[in-house]
Amino acid sequence: MQGAFQLKSACATGVVYGLVFFQQQNTQERTQLKIAALFLSLLMNGLVPGIITTLFVPLERPTLRREYFNGVWRLAEYLAARSAVNIVVHAGAVTIYVVVIHSMIDFRGALGHMLWPLFLLGLITQQLGLILGSVFDAATKAVPAFMPINILAVIFAGFFFQKAFLTKDAQKILYPLWYISPYRYVFALIVTNEFKEGKFTACSIPEGDNCPYAGFADSVDERHVSRDVVAKDVLKIDVAQTLRWNWLIILAYLLAMYLITFAIIKKSALKP
């Protein structure tokens, strides 16, 4: 039931987002809509898998405790089996979603480089769902704990503001939240993937076009602006560092979440 719901929601959400942002042209004017679609993709592939896991784990907890103390299985076996199912179902859901919106919205970046970061983000939030579902004995307690953590992480994803826009005092307070958010690393990767190559369609203010990035135009060719200004100059993303380190950071984040999940479930859900 959990897997079917996730696959159906991925398909339905992909189609809805695809219709809302249908066939966005390669123009400066439409760029903010594409960025918004990428941000909504974070929510779909981060929040939804985590919420679903948070809802179902408390229902499994009594069975897990009974079978564990009866010696039917070990904790590592349970986590391995559940993780395998989660990976397969989540991979299917993300693939359906990304294929649908990539074609309907007309994204220009590589499909695979959009799919993989969103896939890994969902695995991270699923582990958080496992942790909270194990700590709390009911979904009515686990989900309210899950949402504030993720909403805070989403706020610091880099869509609403960039750290360079904060005052020095604000930076000292908020930097830890900025660097701890997995959404930030994924958002930087999918934005970089979409805008790292090519140029926008010719845009001319004297001809009445809306050219919000005209100030970044090449003096030799003022009508064509490189698409990478969106990542580098507008969203202040260090493209080179993002491509070099963000993949490793996300993988390290995921590994840490697996280890934390194992430790917390053993301590909280399996207490005699």
Tab-separated table of C-alpha atoms in Angstrom:
chain	number	residue	atom	x	y	z
A	1	MET	CA	0.000	0.000	0.000
A	2	GLN	CA	2.816	2.384	0.895
A	3	GLY	CA	4.642	1.748	-2.384
A	4	ALA	CA	1.509	2.051	-4.516
A	5	PHE	CA	0.601	5.357	-2.916
A	6	GLN	CA	4.093	6.766	-3.490
A	7	LEU	CA	4.125	5.727	-7.158
A	8	LYS	CA	0.656	7.151	-7.789
A	9	SER	CA	1.462	10.421	-6.044
A	10	ALA	CA	4.690	10.784	-8.065
A	11	CYS	CA	2.839	10.270	-11.340
A	12	ALA	CA	-0.046	12.574	-10.414
A	13	THR	CA	2.212	15.340	-9.064
A	14	GLY	CA	4.497	15.122	-12.090
A	15	VAL	CA	1.571	15.563	-14.452
A	16	VAL	CA	0.120	18.460	-12.418
A	17	TYR	CA	3.464	20.282	-12.225
A	18	GLY	CA	4.048	19.543	-15.901
A	19	LEU	CA	0.734	21.138	-16.842
A	20	VAL	CA	1.274	24.153	-14.589
A	21	PHE	CA	4.764	24.839	-16.021
A	22	PHE	CA	4.113	23.344	-19.457
A	23	GLN	CA	6.791	23.906	-22.149
A	24	GLN	CA	8.658	26.823	-20.608
A	25	GLN	CA	10.689	28.498	-23.328
A	26	ASN	CA	14.422	29.101	-23.089
A	27	THR	CA	13.977	32.784	-22.306
A	28	GLN	CA	15.149	35.012	-19.490
A	29	GLU	CA	11.535	35.880	-18.710
A	30	ARG	CA	10.612	32.233	-18.015
A	31	THR	CA	13.656	31.374	-15.925
A	32	GLN	CA	12.073	32.061	-12.529
A	33	LEU	CA	9.260	29.649	-13.372
A	34	LYS	CA	11.785	26.908	-14.120
A	35	ILE	CA	13.575	27.597	-10.840
A	36	ALA	CA	10.230	27.383	-9.045
A	37	ALA	CA	9.544	24.029	-10.720
A	38	LEU	CA	12.912	22.741	-9.545
A	39	PHE	CA	12.172	23.911	-6.009
A	40	LEU	CA	8.767	22.203	-6.024
A	41	SER	CA	10.563	19.055	-7.146
A	42	LEU	CA	12.584	19.238	-3.920
A	43	LEU	CA	9.357	19.282	-1.932
A	44	MET	CA	7.822	16.411	-3.873
A	45	ASN	CA	10.834	14.118	-3.692
A	46	GLY	CA	11.973	15.126	-0.212
A	47	LEU	CA	8.855	15.641	1.869
A	48	VAL	CA	6.549	13.012	0.375
A	49	PRO	CA	8.799	9.914	0.816
A	50	GLY	CA	9.695	11.041	4.324
A	51	ILE	CA	6.094	11.653	5.366
A	52	ILE	CA	4.946	8.311	3.972
A	53	THR	CA	7.701	6.499	5.887
A	54	THR	CA	6.883	8.435	9.059
A	55	LEU	CA	3.236	7.404	8.752
A	56	PHE	CA	3.847	3.676	8.265
A	57	VAL	CA	6.791	2.904	10.575
A	58	PRO	CA	4.801	3.281	13.831
A	59	LEU	CA	2.366	0.681	12.450
A	60	GLU	CA	5.267	-1.755	11.947
A	61	ARG	CA	6.789	-1.119	15.343
A	62	PRO	CA	4.755	-3.720	17.341
A	63	THR	CA	5.571	-6.443	14.788
A	64	LEU	CA	9.238	-5.478	14.759
A	65	ARG	CA	9.459	-5.640	18.547
A	66	ARG	CA	7.686	-9.006	18.737
A	67	GLU	CA	9.759	-10.677	16.032
A	68	TYR	CA	12.996	-9.151	17.299
A	69	PHE	CA	12.566	-10.392	20.862
A	70	ASN	CA	11.402	-13.806	19.579
A	71	GLY	CA	14.655	-14.112	17.666
A	72	VAL	CA	12.978	-14.260	14.248
A	73	TRP	CA	15.167	-11.523	12.819
A	74	ARG	CA	17.904	-9.122	13.768
A	75	LEU	CA	17.675	-5.358	13.535
A	76	ALA	CA	20.176	-5.254	10.663
A	77	GLU	CA	18.007	-7.678	8.681
A	78	TYR	CA	14.897	-5.570	9.217
A	79	LEU	CA	16.647	-2.362	8.167
A	80	ALA	CA	18.239	-4.037	5.151
A	81	ALA	CA	14.909	-5.452	3.978
A	82	ARG	CA	13.040	-2.210	4.537
A	83	SER	CA	15.758	-0.134	2.911
A	84	ALA	CA	15.776	-2.411	-0.136
A	85	VAL	CA	12.028	-1.988	-0.580
A	86	ASN	CA	12.284	1.765	-0.009
A	87	ILE	CA	15.056	2.091	-2.592
A	88	VAL	CA	13.165	0.158	-5.272
A	89	VAL	CA	9.852	1.965	-4.742
A	90	HIS	CA	11.462	5.382	-4.376
A	91	ALA	CA	13.590	4.829	-7.492
A	92	GLY	CA	10.454	4.051	-9.454
A	93	ALA	CA	8.607	7.076	-8.083
A	94	VAL	CA	11.447	9.519	-8.757
A	95	THR	CA	12.000	8.125	-12.254
A	96	ILE	CA	8.324	8.524	-13.144
A	97	TYR	CA	8.228	12.046	-11.746
A	98	VAL	CA	11.443	13.267	-13.385
A	99	VAL	CA	10.693	11.754	-16.799
A	100	VAL	CA	7.256	13.381	-16.806
A	101	ILE	CA	8.289	16.893	-15.765
A	102	HIS	CA	11.550	16.888	-17.735
A	103	SER	CA	9.659	16.369	-20.980
A	104	MET	CA	6.568	18.453	-20.175
A	105	ILE	CA	8.403	21.493	-18.789
A	106	ASP	CA	11.216	21.245	-21.358
A	107	PHE	CA	14.161	21.278	-18.991
A	108	ARG	CA	17.512	21.556	-20.802
A	109	GLY	CA	19.769	19.847	-18.245
A	110	ALA	CA	20.662	16.157	-18.248
A	111	LEU	CA	17.762	14.008	-17.055
A	112	GLY	CA	20.004	11.662	-15.049
A	113	HIS	CA	21.733	14.532	-13.238
A	114	MET	CA	18.331	15.789	-12.155
A	115	LEU	CA	17.082	12.351	-11.133
A	116	TRP	CA	19.975	11.187	-8.941
A	117	PRO	CA	20.101	14.127	-6.489
A	118	LEU	CA	16.320	13.958	-5.980
A	119	PHE	CA	16.560	10.202	-5.475
A	120	LEU	CA	19.243	10.573	-2.792
A	121	LEU	CA	17.301	13.365	-1.071
A	122	GLY	CA	14.287	11.077	-0.735
A	123	LEU	CA	16.426	8.344	0.816
A	124	ILE	CA	17.711	10.831	3.392
A	125	THR	CA	14.222	11.961	4.396
A	126	GLN	CA	13.065	8.333	4.524
A	127	GLN	CA	15.758	7.652	7.111
A	128	LEU	CA	14.527	10.610	9.123
A	129	GLY	CA	11.039	9.118	8.860
A	130	LEU	CA	12.369	5.802	10.155
A	131	ILE	CA	14.023	7.533	13.099
A	132	LEU	CA	10.957	9.538	14.105
A	133	GLY	CA	8.608	6.634	13.450
A	134	SER	CA	10.706	4.551	15.833
A	135	VAL	CA	11.028	7.168	18.546
A	136	PHE	CA	7.299	7.976	18.628
A	137	ASP	CA	4.710	5.259	19.135
A	138	ALA	CA	2.092	6.848	16.865
A	139	ALA	CA	2.056	8.593	13.490
A	140	THR	CA	0.084	11.443	15.043
A	141	LYS	CA	3.200	12.257	17.058
A	142	ALA	CA	5.853	11.372	14.473
A	143	VAL	CA	4.526	13.468	11.567
A	144	PRO	CA	4.247	16.712	13.603
A	145	ALA	CA	7.894	16.194	14.564
A	146	PHE	CA	8.925	15.463	10.961
A	147	MET	CA	7.385	18.563	9.398
A	148	PRO	CA	9.127	21.369	11.367
A	149	ILE	CA	12.540	19.772	10.820
A	150	ASN	CA	12.017	19.562	7.070
A	151	ILE	CA	10.348	22.950	6.709
A	152	LEU	CA	13.359	24.537	8.382
A	153	ALA	CA	15.682	22.633	6.039
A	154	VAL	CA	13.594	23.694	3.015
A	155	ILE	CA	13.783	27.366	4.035
A	156	PHE	CA	17.575	27.111	3.879
A	157	ALA	CA	17.613	25.278	0.536
A	158	GLY	CA	18.732	28.403	-1.341
A	159	PHE	CA	15.465	29.221	-3.096
A	160	PHE	CA	14.136	31.926	-0.768
A	161	PHE	CA	17.452	33.633	-0.071
A	162	GLN	CA	21.203	33.179	-0.397
A	163	LYS	CA	23.694	33.383	2.458
A	164	ALA	CA	25.434	36.300	0.709
A	165	PHE	CA	22.264	38.368	1.181
A	166	LEU	CA	22.344	37.999	4.978
A	167	THR	CA	23.936	40.501	7.336
A	168	LYS	CA	27.122	39.466	9.114
A	169	ASP	CA	25.290	38.994	12.403
A	170	ALA	CA	22.581	36.891	10.754
A	171	GLN	CA	25.220	34.782	9.039
A	172	LYS	CA	26.819	33.840	12.351
A	173	ILE	CA	23.486	32.563	13.656
A	174	LEU	CA	22.103	30.960	10.497
A	175	TYR	CA	25.229	29.465	8.880
A	176	PRO	CA	24.890	26.131	10.733
A	177	LEU	CA	21.322	25.740	9.461
A	178	TRP	CA	22.470	26.674	5.951
A	179	TYR	CA	25.168	24.012	5.864
A	180	ILE	CA	23.187	21.252	7.577
A	181	SER	CA	20.252	21.331	5.139
A	182	PRO	CA	20.393	18.423	2.635
A	183	TYR	CA	17.911	20.322	0.467
A	184	ARG	CA	20.541	22.998	-0.124
A	185	TYR	CA	23.052	20.608	-1.651
A	186	VAL	CA	20.434	18.953	-3.870
A	187	PHE	CA	18.937	22.271	-4.993
A	188	ALA	CA	22.371	23.583	-5.980
A	189	LEU	CA	23.020	20.432	-8.027
A	190	ILE	CA	19.756	20.437	-9.965
A	191	VAL	CA	19.946	24.191	-10.643
A	192	THR	CA	23.542	23.874	-11.818
A	193	ASN	CA	22.580	20.939	-14.029
A	194	GLU	CA	19.797	22.955	-15.653
A	195	PHE	CA	21.650	26.221	-16.232
A	196	LYS	CA	25.338	25.380	-16.574
A	197	GLU	CA	25.413	25.334	-20.392
A	198	GLY	CA	24.123	27.280	-23.378
A	199	LYS	CA	22.577	30.705	-23.829
A	200	PHE	CA	19.109	32.144	-23.521
A	201	THR	CA	17.066	32.984	-26.584
A	202	ALA	CA	17.929	36.421	-27.973
A	203	CYS	CA	16.424	39.184	-25.851
A	204	SER	CA	16.283	42.902	-26.625
A	205	ILE	CA	14.892	45.539	-24.285
A	206	PRO	CA	14.519	48.147	-27.120
A	207	GLU	CA	12.273	45.660	-28.910
A	208	GLY	CA	10.027	45.344	-25.850
A	209	ASP	CA	11.360	42.025	-24.481
A	210	ASN	CA	11.513	41.302	-20.766
A	211	CYS	CA	15.235	40.779	-20.134
A	212	PRO	CA	15.863	40.559	-16.368
A	213	TYR	CA	19.452	39.381	-16.881
A	214	ALA	CA	20.440	41.975	-19.482
A	215	GLY	CA	23.009	43.358	-17.071
A	216	PHE	CA	24.986	40.101	-17.370
A	217	ALA	CA	25.109	40.218	-21.180
A	218	ASP	CA	28.377	39.867	-23.043
A	219	SER	CA	29.461	43.225	-24.455
A	220	VAL	CA	30.157	41.509	-27.785
A	221	ASP	CA	26.729	39.861	-28.004
A	222	GLU	CA	24.291	41.838	-25.890
A	223	ARG	CA	21.204	39.950	-27.083
A	224	HIS	CA	22.357	36.535	-25.851
A	225	VAL	CA	23.043	35.924	-22.157
A	226	SER	CA	24.751	32.756	-20.905
A	227	ARG	CA	22.397	30.563	-18.910
A	228	ASP	CA	24.987	29.952	-16.192
A	229	VAL	CA	24.455	33.474	-14.818
A	230	VAL	CA	21.333	32.090	-13.118
A	231	ALA	CA	23.397	29.783	-10.939
A	232	LYS	CA	26.542	31.876	-10.548
A	233	ASP	CA	25.267	35.442	-10.350
A	234	VAL	CA	21.582	35.281	-9.440
A	235	LEU	CA	21.501	32.377	-6.967
A	236	LYS	CA	25.181	32.803	-5.974
A	237	ILE	CA	25.990	29.119	-6.442
A	238	ASP	CA	29.643	28.202	-6.779
A	239	VAL	CA	29.274	25.908	-9.789
A	240	ALA	CA	32.762	24.384	-9.616
A	241	GLN	CA	32.500	23.600	-5.893
A	242	THR	CA	28.952	22.279	-6.308
A	243	LEU	CA	29.922	19.813	-9.001
A	244	ARG	CA	33.045	18.773	-7.102
A	245	TRP	CA	31.728	18.375	-3.549
A	246	ASN	CA	27.939	18.260	-3.337
A	247	TRP	CA	27.676	14.666	-4.559
A	248	LEU	CA	30.120	13.519	-1.895
A	249	ILE	CA	28.385	15.559	0.799
A	250	ILE	CA	24.981	14.083	-0.051
A	251	LEU	CA	26.354	10.532	-0.041
A	252	ALA	CA	28.102	11.151	3.295
A	253	TYR	CA	24.875	12.622	4.658
A	254	LEU	CA	22.959	9.519	3.581
A	255	LEU	CA	25.522	7.147	5.130
A	256	ALA	CA	25.385	9.096	8.398
A	257	MET	CA	21.588	8.893	8.402
A	258	TYR	CA	21.715	5.095	7.967
A	259	LEU	CA	24.096	4.755	10.924
A	260	ILE	CA	22.030	7.097	13.096
A	261	THR	CA	18.854	5.207	12.155
A	262	PHE	CA	20.367	1.885	13.229
A	263	ALA	CA	21.529	3.289	16.566
A	264	ILE	CA	18.281	5.070	17.410
A	265	ILE	CA	15.981	2.203	16.439
A	266	LYS	CA	18.030	-0.181	18.538
A	267	LYS	CA	17.866	2.174	21.501
A	268	SER	CA	14.306	3.499	21.196
A	269	ALA	CA	12.064	1.061	19.341
A	270	LEU	CA	13.614	-2.135	20.730
A	271	LYS	CA	13.828	-1.307	24.396
A	272	PRO	CA	12.625	-4.305	26.458
